[in-house]
Amino acid sequence: MRKVAIVGIGHLPFGNLSKFDLVDIMSFASSDALDDAGIRKDRKIIDQVFVANVGAAILNNQTGVASSLVSRIDLEPAMAETVENGPASGASAIKCGYMAIASGLADVVMVTGGEVMRSVSGWKATDFVAMLLHPEAEYDYGLTLPAFAGMFTRLYMERYGLTEEELALVAVKDHENASRNPYAHVPYPCTLEGIYASPDAGIVNNLLADPLRLYGMCPVSDGAASLILCALDSPKMKHFKKKPPIRISGIGSATDTHCIHYRKDPLELKAVALSAERAYKMAGLGPQDISFAELHDAFVILELAISEEVGFFKKGKAREAVKKGITRIDGKLPINTSGGLKAKGHPLGATGVSQVFELAKQLRGEAETGRQVKDPKHGMAVNFGGFGNNVVTTICSKE
Amino acid sequence: MIVDDFEKRLRPPELNLNPYPPKVITLASGEKMVVREVQRQESAALLETIFPLIGVVDDYYDIVAVRMYSEVLGWHRFRVANEFVLVGAIEGEIAGIVTSRCVDRKVGMSLHTLTIKRGLRVGAQLFAAKMEHHLEFLNQREVWIVAESPNGFRRWMIEYGLENAEDRYPEIRHELGGVPTYILTKEIFNKVRNEKVTGVRPVPPEVLSTADVLRVPEEYPQIPGYRRNRQKRSAT
């Protein structure tokens, strides 16, 4: 199989971008990636474009987004398809890009993820995301992703003794990282006193899905991110001399039951564990080799649960790692250096691409002051689709 | 002097409103925001704070800022009856402003809420403080409210569950723009009070003193790259 590298990265600040057209924001991030790769003039060397998006048809009244993007940034006659895999669409699109190159179908691939969700109210956006649940067994009963996350958190608390204070510490760490990330939707630091301990904390950090509070959940965000991938053995690599290539050393995905009630143990995220196992195997690495990670913390509980499923910590022990500062930027295993979905934001289709953007940025040593992991060698991203029913894990390494 | 006599006639009658007792709110950032009533002689700082936002189209800052500017100026020049202004200040720097007035002893009329420091629900806390003043310290029966932005509509009309008084027009008519008027009654307020109103009283003197002198913000998240030009112009 051919080796695949990231040779260009682009990102738009996440936030409320609803005044822009969806394809506009995707073209901004894509142009950023073309510039980063140094191929704006030579962009026709791109053979294939994969676009990650979930809600264009529903939220933006638009279909055929990949074709539209290719036309908008003058990439015709490149092949182009849209990839939809719920909140894991971004990483799935990267996986498609990887497969296209590894199989020899393409040499250079652009992967762009984008979403404009703030064109509708927060309630409508939550309802739209809930459409990925089982229509009859879950959605029709009013279940939403925050509701599932609340129940998951409660069960985790009961089994492992997790406290609200420990959950708040995850948010504090994520916001600290986001405050140094120019692409973050919520680039404001928060403190344990402000969101947990003060007499005002109950209102400032109000309860949304018991026991999850405002600071336990990601915002509804708009945004776009883009990557350019190239086969390391391709003659076209000569175009990419501007930045060091970052290799995608492992990529794996896995599925689990659509209905959560079919799972023997709702706290067991089998698809996370299996996708990570597949990615580790491809990369020839294990959890001990990972220098830092971007984990899909749409809800802060997921940062803890995913970090355990991928083997960083034993079950129920991630909270201790957070308390000891192990997952901070200056800790032994920094997690969500970008601020995570929690504070950087979660524009569905863009999220998985943005996570790998962060891996590449860190591995190049280009992260902002105070946010750069010290001498990282391998980074891992876990993009979590559904409530853990379709998960993609990507490992990137310095070439 | 005839001018003074006219001026007296131009000034509206006043109800002698009860003062708003200051409080301090710990924000998510851990910062302490003092919420207190502003005195007329402090209006210059407010006007200077509001002015740059008049040019910000996003999130309807333009219309809110321009209307609030006129409300504060009108209050300063004694052209609005029974108005009060509350401010949220962090280490003295103005983080948000709310304006409101009383129609009579029983009915309040909420004017505007302007958030300068974003991402910390400063606006929501100040709006709640304004309602607290109307219904608890001024002991009014109800407050008439309109929204001029989708954010406002979501935060006030929906989250507070305000009573829609559209069908009682023109008996109930807010002064702003003729848009539908909603009402916050004491009963509705009491239902949501514990989820909306926060802050601690009395404010420790050392914290309260940080807001003795209001400082105008030097930067605005709404205006990237903005720097206030404080160079004094020559009198000539």
XYZ file of C-alpha atoms in Angstrom:
635
model
C 0.000 0.000 0.000
C 1.301 3.489 -0.852
C 2.203 5.832 1.979
C 0.036 8.917 2.283
C 1.090 12.280 3.664
C -0.588 15.540 4.586
C 1.076 18.253 2.509
C -1.261 21.187 3.015
C -3.615 22.367 5.756
C -6.265 25.074 5.931
C -8.725 26.210 8.568
C -11.316 28.898 9.089
C -12.047 30.265 12.572
C -15.058 28.369 13.916
C -18.027 30.341 15.225
C -21.130 31.929 13.795
C -20.455 32.124 10.052
C -24.080 31.943 9.026
C -23.801 35.134 7.004
C -21.643 33.149 4.570
C -22.690 30.515 2.084
C -21.606 26.965 2.991
C -19.505 26.556 -0.152
C -17.924 29.966 0.450
C -16.562 28.917 3.821
C -15.355 25.610 2.422
C -13.598 27.430 -0.389
C -11.915 29.802 2.099
C -10.471 26.852 4.043
C -9.550 25.035 0.813
C -7.740 28.101 -0.530
C -5.896 28.324 2.779
C -4.773 24.705 2.304
C -3.692 25.375 -1.289
C -1.577 28.295 -0.091
C -0.125 26.278 2.766
C 0.824 23.536 0.305
C 2.189 26.119 -2.108
C 0.063 24.937 -5.038
C -2.459 27.692 -5.569
C -1.210 28.167 -9.145
C -0.669 24.457 -9.703
C -3.947 23.424 -8.082
C -5.002 21.392 -11.125
C -2.626 18.648 -9.947
C -5.382 17.691 -7.505
C -6.980 14.491 -8.812
C -9.812 14.060 -6.343
C -11.817 16.120 -3.841
C -13.741 14.633 -0.939
C -16.098 16.939 0.896
C -17.357 16.133 4.389
C -20.755 17.589 5.184
C -23.876 16.464 6.987
C -26.573 19.100 6.849
C -26.366 21.044 3.592
C -29.657 19.710 2.252
C -31.534 20.278 5.487
C -29.906 23.377 6.948
C -28.714 25.206 3.838
C -31.104 24.005 1.156
C -28.216 22.762 -0.947
C -27.069 19.447 -2.408
C -24.129 18.438 -4.597
C -21.731 20.331 -2.361
C -18.561 18.631 -3.634
C -19.320 19.556 -7.248
C -20.061 23.098 -6.159
C -16.791 23.431 -4.236
C -14.719 22.114 -7.136
C -16.288 24.669 -9.414
C -15.954 27.506 -6.888
C -12.202 27.049 -6.530
C -11.529 26.121 -10.153
C -10.486 22.512 -9.692
C -12.397 20.980 -12.582
C -12.034 18.284 -13.905
C -10.998 16.715 -10.556
C -13.146 13.824 -9.327
C -15.423 14.932 -6.495
C -17.753 13.318 -3.999
C -19.444 14.270 -0.744
C -19.010 11.963 2.252
C -21.636 11.814 4.989
C -21.062 9.842 8.168
C -22.733 11.986 10.806
C -20.328 13.773 13.153
C -17.522 11.479 11.891
C -17.917 12.661 8.290
C -14.626 14.569 8.381
C -12.475 11.598 9.319
C -14.436 9.371 6.941
C -13.632 11.779 4.117
C -9.944 11.604 5.096
C -10.225 7.825 5.062
C -11.700 7.984 1.550
C -8.831 10.227 0.525
C -6.371 7.800 2.030
C -7.972 4.874 0.195
C -8.019 6.714 -3.116
C -4.299 7.407 -2.878
C -3.299 4.060 -1.372
C -5.145 2.217 -4.124
C -3.472 4.217 -6.865
C -6.712 5.836 -8.020
C -5.332 9.272 -7.202
C -2.015 10.907 -6.333
C -3.214 14.164 -4.817
C -6.474 14.532 -2.900
C -8.117 17.518 -1.239
C -10.324 16.758 1.766
C -12.513 19.639 2.905
C -15.082 19.526 5.674
C -17.613 22.253 6.304
C -20.885 22.971 7.997
C -23.131 25.996 8.519
C -25.458 25.117 11.381
C -26.183 28.510 12.877
C -28.484 29.359 10.021
C -31.124 27.771 12.252
C -31.899 28.072 15.984
C -29.986 26.014 18.555
C -33.064 23.880 19.131
C -33.458 23.163 15.433
C -29.756 22.325 15.191
C -30.056 19.912 18.133
C -33.047 18.303 16.473
C -31.150 18.023 13.198
C -28.253 16.238 14.913
C -30.717 13.927 16.689
C -31.857 12.678 13.285
C -28.874 10.329 13.310
C -30.475 8.349 16.132
C -32.757 5.391 15.468
C -35.931 6.999 14.096
C -38.458 4.781 15.841
C -36.670 3.514 18.930
C -34.903 6.751 19.911
C -35.701 9.912 17.937
C -39.471 9.542 18.089
C -39.271 9.456 21.875
C -37.600 12.840 21.937
C -34.086 11.594 22.575
C -31.254 13.904 21.588
C -27.480 13.611 21.704
C -27.272 15.769 24.867
C -29.856 13.474 26.474
C -27.774 10.401 25.691
C -24.646 12.137 26.921
C -26.404 13.055 30.169
C -27.457 9.461 30.792
C -24.000 8.204 29.833
C -22.408 10.656 32.262
C -24.751 9.663 35.091
C -23.978 5.970 34.608
C -20.239 6.681 34.427
C -20.455 8.708 37.648
C -22.267 5.920 39.432
C -19.855 3.246 38.276
C -16.539 5.053 38.615
C -17.244 7.773 41.168
C -16.645 10.634 38.749
C -17.601 13.990 40.279
C -18.965 17.206 38.760
C -15.787 18.926 39.856
C -13.676 16.486 37.817
C -15.888 17.029 34.776
C -15.482 20.775 35.189
C -11.704 20.327 35.197
C -11.876 18.880 31.685
C -13.721 21.995 30.496
C -11.216 24.281 32.232
C -8.336 22.517 30.467
C -10.065 22.617 27.068
C -10.936 26.304 27.349
C -7.382 27.142 28.372
C -6.155 25.511 25.143
C -8.885 27.163 23.070
C -7.980 30.581 24.451
C -4.679 30.252 22.569
C -6.180 28.841 19.393
C -7.093 31.467 16.773
C -9.608 29.055 15.212
C -11.617 28.397 18.392
C -15.298 29.266 18.577
C -15.170 29.928 22.324
C -11.650 31.245 22.907
C -12.331 32.265 26.492
C -10.703 30.654 29.505
C -12.911 29.493 32.353
C -11.983 28.621 35.912
C -13.020 25.947 38.366
C -14.317 28.683 40.645
C -16.389 30.244 37.863
C -18.069 27.097 36.564
C -18.153 24.929 39.668
C -17.311 26.440 43.029
C -18.726 29.964 43.201
C -22.236 30.720 44.519
C -23.149 31.840 40.992
C -21.840 28.721 39.222
C -25.239 27.015 39.158
C -26.630 29.781 36.963
C -23.508 30.811 35.066
C -22.948 27.141 34.185
C -26.557 26.029 34.058
C -27.821 22.483 33.900
C -28.769 21.337 30.390
C -28.971 17.531 30.460
C -28.537 16.354 34.029
C -25.746 16.030 35.132
C -24.232 17.828 32.143
C -24.072 21.600 32.294
C -23.408 24.331 29.747
C -19.642 23.951 30.119
C -19.963 20.198 29.647
C -21.139 20.524 26.052
C -19.833 21.790 22.747
C -21.360 24.865 21.126
C -23.301 24.775 17.843
C -20.682 25.991 15.392
C -20.108 26.848 11.782
C -16.721 26.266 10.204
C -14.541 24.603 7.636
C -11.166 22.896 7.492
C -9.180 21.424 4.636
C -6.264 19.060 4.024
C -4.267 18.180 0.942
C -2.970 14.625 0.803
C -0.345 13.185 -1.526
C 1.250 9.805 -2.114
C 4.786 9.936 -0.779
C 6.024 7.942 -3.781
C 4.285 10.190 -6.308
C 6.329 12.384 -8.677
C 3.840 15.125 -7.733
C 5.517 15.317 -4.307
C 7.997 17.672 -5.973
C 5.324 20.372 -5.751
C 5.216 20.161 -1.968
C 8.533 21.481 -0.765
C 7.153 24.318 1.345
C 6.281 22.367 4.492
C 7.409 19.015 5.910
C 4.987 16.191 5.014
C 3.104 14.588 7.889
C 2.357 10.936 7.300
C -1.014 9.321 7.989
C 0.496 6.284 9.617
C -2.712 4.599 10.691
C -6.403 4.927 10.002
C -9.192 2.659 11.101
C -12.902 2.742 11.616
C -15.534 0.549 13.187
C -19.247 0.430 13.826
C -21.464 -0.516 16.761
C -25.204 -1.026 17.180
C -27.367 1.844 15.991
C -29.673 1.528 19.014
C -27.788 2.037 22.249
C -30.127 -0.241 24.160
C -28.788 -3.205 22.152
C -25.386 -2.730 23.763
C -24.683 -5.057 26.648
C -22.915 -2.291 28.508
C -23.806 1.265 27.431
C -20.512 2.544 28.850
C -18.506 0.291 26.567
C -17.672 2.139 23.346
C -16.654 -0.857 21.248
C -16.371 1.023 17.967
C -13.895 3.433 19.567
C -11.738 0.592 20.888
C -11.839 -1.323 17.608
C -11.164 1.653 15.346
C -8.180 2.563 17.528
C -6.932 -1.028 17.473
C -7.064 -1.014 13.660
C -5.261 2.323 13.448
C -2.577 1.205 15.928
C -2.045 -2.001 13.943
C -1.644 -0.158 10.655
C 0.794 2.302 12.237
C 2.691 -0.368 14.154
C 2.189 1.661 17.297
C 0.453 1.362 20.653
C -1.122 3.817 23.104
C 2.234 4.328 24.778
C 3.647 5.789 21.535
C 1.090 8.562 21.151
C 2.432 12.017 22.034
C -0.919 13.854 22.080
C -4.508 13.333 20.986
C -7.608 15.071 19.698
C -10.597 13.191 21.090
C -14.199 13.845 20.115
C -15.455 15.653 23.229
C -18.814 16.896 21.996
C -19.570 16.301 25.681
C -16.708 16.442 28.177
C -17.520 12.949 29.418
C -16.510 11.620 26.001
C -12.972 12.884 26.390
C -12.632 10.709 29.471
C -14.428 7.662 28.046
C -12.640 7.740 24.682
C -9.234 8.182 26.308
C -9.904 4.968 28.217
C -11.215 3.029 25.204
C -8.123 3.835 23.110
C -5.920 2.524 25.901
C -4.435 5.707 27.332
C -5.873 4.995 30.779
C -7.600 2.113 32.545
C -11.401 2.210 32.765
C -12.535 4.823 35.252
C -9.026 6.251 35.674
C -9.015 9.067 33.095
C -10.429 11.439 35.701
C -7.334 10.932 37.830
C -5.152 11.801 34.854
C -7.081 15.030 34.401
C -6.688 15.887 38.090
C -2.956 15.244 37.915
C -2.593 17.471 34.849
C -1.401 14.614 32.639
C -3.694 15.732 29.804
C -2.698 19.385 29.904
C -0.466 20.877 27.196
C 2.548 20.532 29.474
C 1.477 17.119 30.744
C 2.710 13.680 29.751
C -0.166 13.075 27.321
C -1.859 16.316 26.194
C -5.450 15.821 25.058
C -7.494 18.236 22.964
C -4.695 20.698 22.472
C -6.951 22.655 20.107
C -9.582 23.152 22.803
C -11.480 20.142 21.532
C -15.026 20.179 20.282
C -15.925 21.579 23.686
C -14.271 24.944 23.133
C -12.939 25.007 19.573
C -16.423 24.076 18.354
C -18.150 21.313 16.444
C -19.318 22.110 12.912
C -20.171 18.483 12.149
C -18.615 17.937 8.711
C -15.564 20.054 9.530
C -14.773 18.493 12.907
C -12.872 15.379 11.813
C -10.828 17.357 9.292
C -10.114 20.003 11.918
C -8.877 17.360 14.353
C -6.336 16.072 11.817
C -5.431 19.666 10.893
C -4.459 20.049 14.558
C -2.374 16.863 14.463
C -0.466 18.147 11.431
C 0.006 21.581 12.947
C 1.381 20.170 16.189
C 3.636 17.660 14.417
C 5.038 20.451 12.239
C 5.720 22.460 15.403
C 3.498 25.303 14.195
C 1.053 25.578 17.106
C 0.723 28.956 18.818
C 2.814 29.921 21.838
C 1.608 28.110 24.933
C -0.226 25.526 22.854
C 2.639 23.646 21.217
C 3.244 20.128 22.496
C 6.906 19.524 23.209
C 8.568 17.447 20.483
C 5.576 15.343 19.416
C 6.152 12.274 17.245
C 2.728 10.701 16.822
C -0.713 12.257 17.242
C -4.090 10.532 17.354
C -7.549 11.807 16.435
C -10.802 10.034 17.272
C -13.872 11.237 15.376
C -17.020 9.825 16.967
C -20.124 9.373 14.824
C -23.616 8.849 16.193
C -23.456 7.970 19.833
C -20.433 5.791 19.178
C -21.932 3.724 16.381
C -19.458 4.783 13.681
C -16.009 5.882 14.755
C -12.853 6.741 12.832
C -9.389 6.873 14.391
C -6.480 8.509 12.591
C -2.836 8.452 13.627
C -0.405 10.922 12.118
C 3.362 10.804 12.434
C 6.345 12.924 11.615
C 7.794 11.605 8.381
C -33.946 83.397 32.988
C -36.490 82.357 30.423
C -34.191 79.580 29.155
C -34.108 77.968 32.611
C -37.840 78.234 32.807
C -38.253 76.482 29.462
C -35.733 73.874 30.501
C -37.820 73.077 33.572
C -40.843 72.585 31.356
C -38.889 70.317 28.977
C -37.831 67.971 31.757
C -40.168 65.054 32.419
C -41.686 64.461 35.861
C -39.726 61.972 37.980
C -41.011 59.221 40.259
C -38.018 59.159 42.630
C -37.115 55.540 42.001
C -35.623 53.345 44.717
C -31.918 52.746 44.227
C -30.605 49.399 42.954
C -28.379 47.765 45.582
C -25.117 46.651 43.958
C -24.167 42.993 43.704
C -21.197 40.972 42.496
C -21.364 38.026 40.094
C -18.557 35.509 39.620
C -18.409 34.807 35.887
C -17.335 31.518 34.297
C -13.897 33.044 33.793
C -13.633 33.547 37.554
C -13.711 37.309 37.063
C -15.875 39.333 39.466
C -18.411 41.549 37.756
C -19.884 44.292 39.905
C -23.422 45.192 38.850
C -24.469 48.643 40.001
C -26.619 51.584 39.112
C -24.955 54.359 37.135
C -25.267 58.008 38.110
C -26.019 60.698 35.551
C -22.601 62.262 35.904
C -21.060 58.979 34.695
C -22.880 58.975 31.370
C -19.871 60.185 29.402
C -18.094 56.875 30.030
C -21.164 54.997 28.864
C -21.554 57.045 25.700
C -17.884 56.610 24.887
C -18.259 52.852 25.420
C -21.349 52.525 23.244
C -20.311 54.722 20.333
C -17.928 52.387 18.412
C -20.566 49.642 18.358
C -22.936 51.766 16.297
C -21.014 50.610 13.217
C -21.223 46.887 13.995
C -23.819 45.186 11.824
C -23.370 41.636 13.156
C -25.823 40.473 15.804
C -27.745 43.781 15.520
C -25.178 45.684 17.557
C -25.784 48.712 15.313
C -29.445 49.175 16.163
C -29.019 48.311 19.843
C -26.006 50.612 20.206
C -27.564 53.565 18.429
C -30.781 53.280 20.408
C -28.940 52.853 23.705
C -26.751 55.849 22.890
C -29.889 57.959 22.521
C -31.374 56.512 25.709
C -28.282 57.314 27.772
C -27.949 60.744 26.207
C -31.666 61.402 26.721
C -31.322 60.397 30.342
C -28.210 62.564 30.783
C -30.006 65.574 29.274
C -33.217 64.967 31.261
C -35.331 64.042 28.269
C -36.505 60.578 29.322
C -38.820 60.013 32.267
C -37.991 57.604 35.059
C -35.060 55.910 33.374
C -32.372 53.918 35.126
C -29.124 52.475 33.833
C -27.236 49.518 35.272
C -23.707 48.572 34.392
C -21.604 45.433 34.763
C -17.977 46.268 35.416
C -14.984 43.966 35.746
C -12.135 45.662 37.595
C -13.904 48.894 36.676
C -14.008 48.183 32.938
C -17.485 48.313 31.450
C -18.514 44.801 30.349
C -22.183 45.475 29.646
C -24.930 48.053 30.040
C -28.705 47.846 30.433
C -31.237 50.634 30.146
C -34.826 50.670 31.328
C -37.546 53.026 32.481
C -40.802 53.097 34.381
C -44.067 53.956 32.654
C -45.605 54.548 36.074
C -45.281 53.123 39.588
C -46.640 49.723 38.527
C -45.329 49.173 35.021
C -41.750 48.990 33.819
C -40.511 49.236 30.249
C -37.290 47.442 29.406
C -35.183 49.343 26.873
C -31.889 47.721 25.814
C -29.187 45.281 26.824
C -25.712 45.720 25.365
C -22.965 43.156 25.927
C -19.401 44.291 25.410
C -17.495 41.345 26.882
C -18.768 38.269 25.077
C -18.892 34.553 25.773
C -19.603 34.848 29.489
C -23.353 35.532 29.488
C -22.803 39.065 30.720
C -25.897 40.247 28.833
C -28.094 37.538 30.327
C -26.945 38.415 33.854
C -27.509 42.131 33.326
C -30.969 41.614 31.833
C -31.857 39.498 34.862
C -30.560 42.280 37.125
C -32.743 44.796 35.300
C -35.828 42.621 35.834
C -34.826 42.113 39.460
C -34.739 45.895 39.893
C -38.159 46.433 38.305
C -39.970 43.655 40.128
C -38.199 43.460 43.475
C -36.640 46.804 44.306
C -39.112 49.057 42.489
C -41.828 46.578 43.368
C -43.578 46.882 40.038
C -46.339 44.610 38.789
C -44.919 43.900 35.331
C -42.321 44.848 32.749
C -43.026 45.404 29.055
C -40.364 43.986 26.796
C -39.595 43.861 23.083
C -36.702 42.172 21.269
C -34.819 43.715 18.381
C -32.529 40.766 17.665
C -33.045 37.004 17.352
C -30.666 36.527 20.292
C -32.843 38.753 22.430
C -36.000 36.988 21.360
C -34.517 33.622 22.309
C -33.074 34.800 25.613
C -36.024 36.816 26.852
C -39.251 35.801 25.108
C -38.578 32.078 24.963
C -36.271 31.359 27.903
C -38.313 33.476 30.338
C -41.616 32.333 28.823
C -42.906 35.896 28.516
C -46.582 36.599 28.009
C -47.401 37.725 24.468
C -49.478 40.901 24.605
C -49.897 41.416 20.865
C -53.658 41.069 21.112
C -53.828 43.829 23.751
C -52.497 46.501 21.396
C -52.822 49.469 21.686
C -53.649 49.226 25.399
C -50.220 47.673 25.906
C -47.714 49.265 23.607
C -43.947 49.391 24.067
C -42.350 52.599 22.874
C -39.791 50.859 20.656
C -40.593 50.421 17.016
C -44.119 49.106 17.268
C -42.884 45.506 17.391
C -45.006 43.051 19.431
C -44.868 43.695 23.165
C -44.279 40.875 25.645
C -44.796 41.048 29.392
C -42.791 39.739 32.308
C -45.173 39.521 35.237
C -44.111 38.898 38.821
C -45.600 35.438 38.563
C -43.538 34.497 35.500
C -40.450 36.044 37.045
C -40.831 34.049 40.237
C -40.984 30.826 38.230
C -37.639 31.431 36.522
C -35.912 33.562 39.123
C -33.718 30.821 40.541
C -32.436 29.912 37.086
C -31.797 33.470 35.943
C -30.910 35.838 38.764
C -27.544 35.492 40.382
C -25.092 37.603 42.330
C -24.084 38.147 45.919
C -24.979 41.028 48.272
C -23.618 42.884 50.053
C -20.599 43.386 47.850
C -17.387 43.346 49.882
C -16.094 46.957 49.983
C -12.790 46.051 48.360
C -14.661 44.518 45.403
C -17.239 47.292 45.157
C -14.507 49.898 45.084
C -13.117 48.377 41.869
C -16.202 49.769 40.135
C -16.068 53.222 41.710
C -14.611 54.682 38.539
C -15.931 53.198 35.308
C -13.343 52.540 32.617
C -14.144 52.566 28.935
C -13.039 49.364 27.120
C -9.920 49.752 25.016
C -10.805 46.815 22.751
C -13.988 45.246 21.474
C -14.342 41.582 20.452
C -17.029 42.811 18.051
C -14.506 45.054 16.240
C -11.328 43.080 15.507
C -8.248 45.261 15.532
C -10.014 48.225 17.140
C -7.846 50.457 19.309
C -9.328 53.483 21.015
C -7.664 56.704 19.959
C -7.100 58.628 23.150
C -4.958 61.394 21.705
C -6.235 64.726 22.902
C -7.160 67.093 20.137
C -5.976 70.654 20.342
C -8.574 73.171 21.429
C -7.703 75.304 18.439
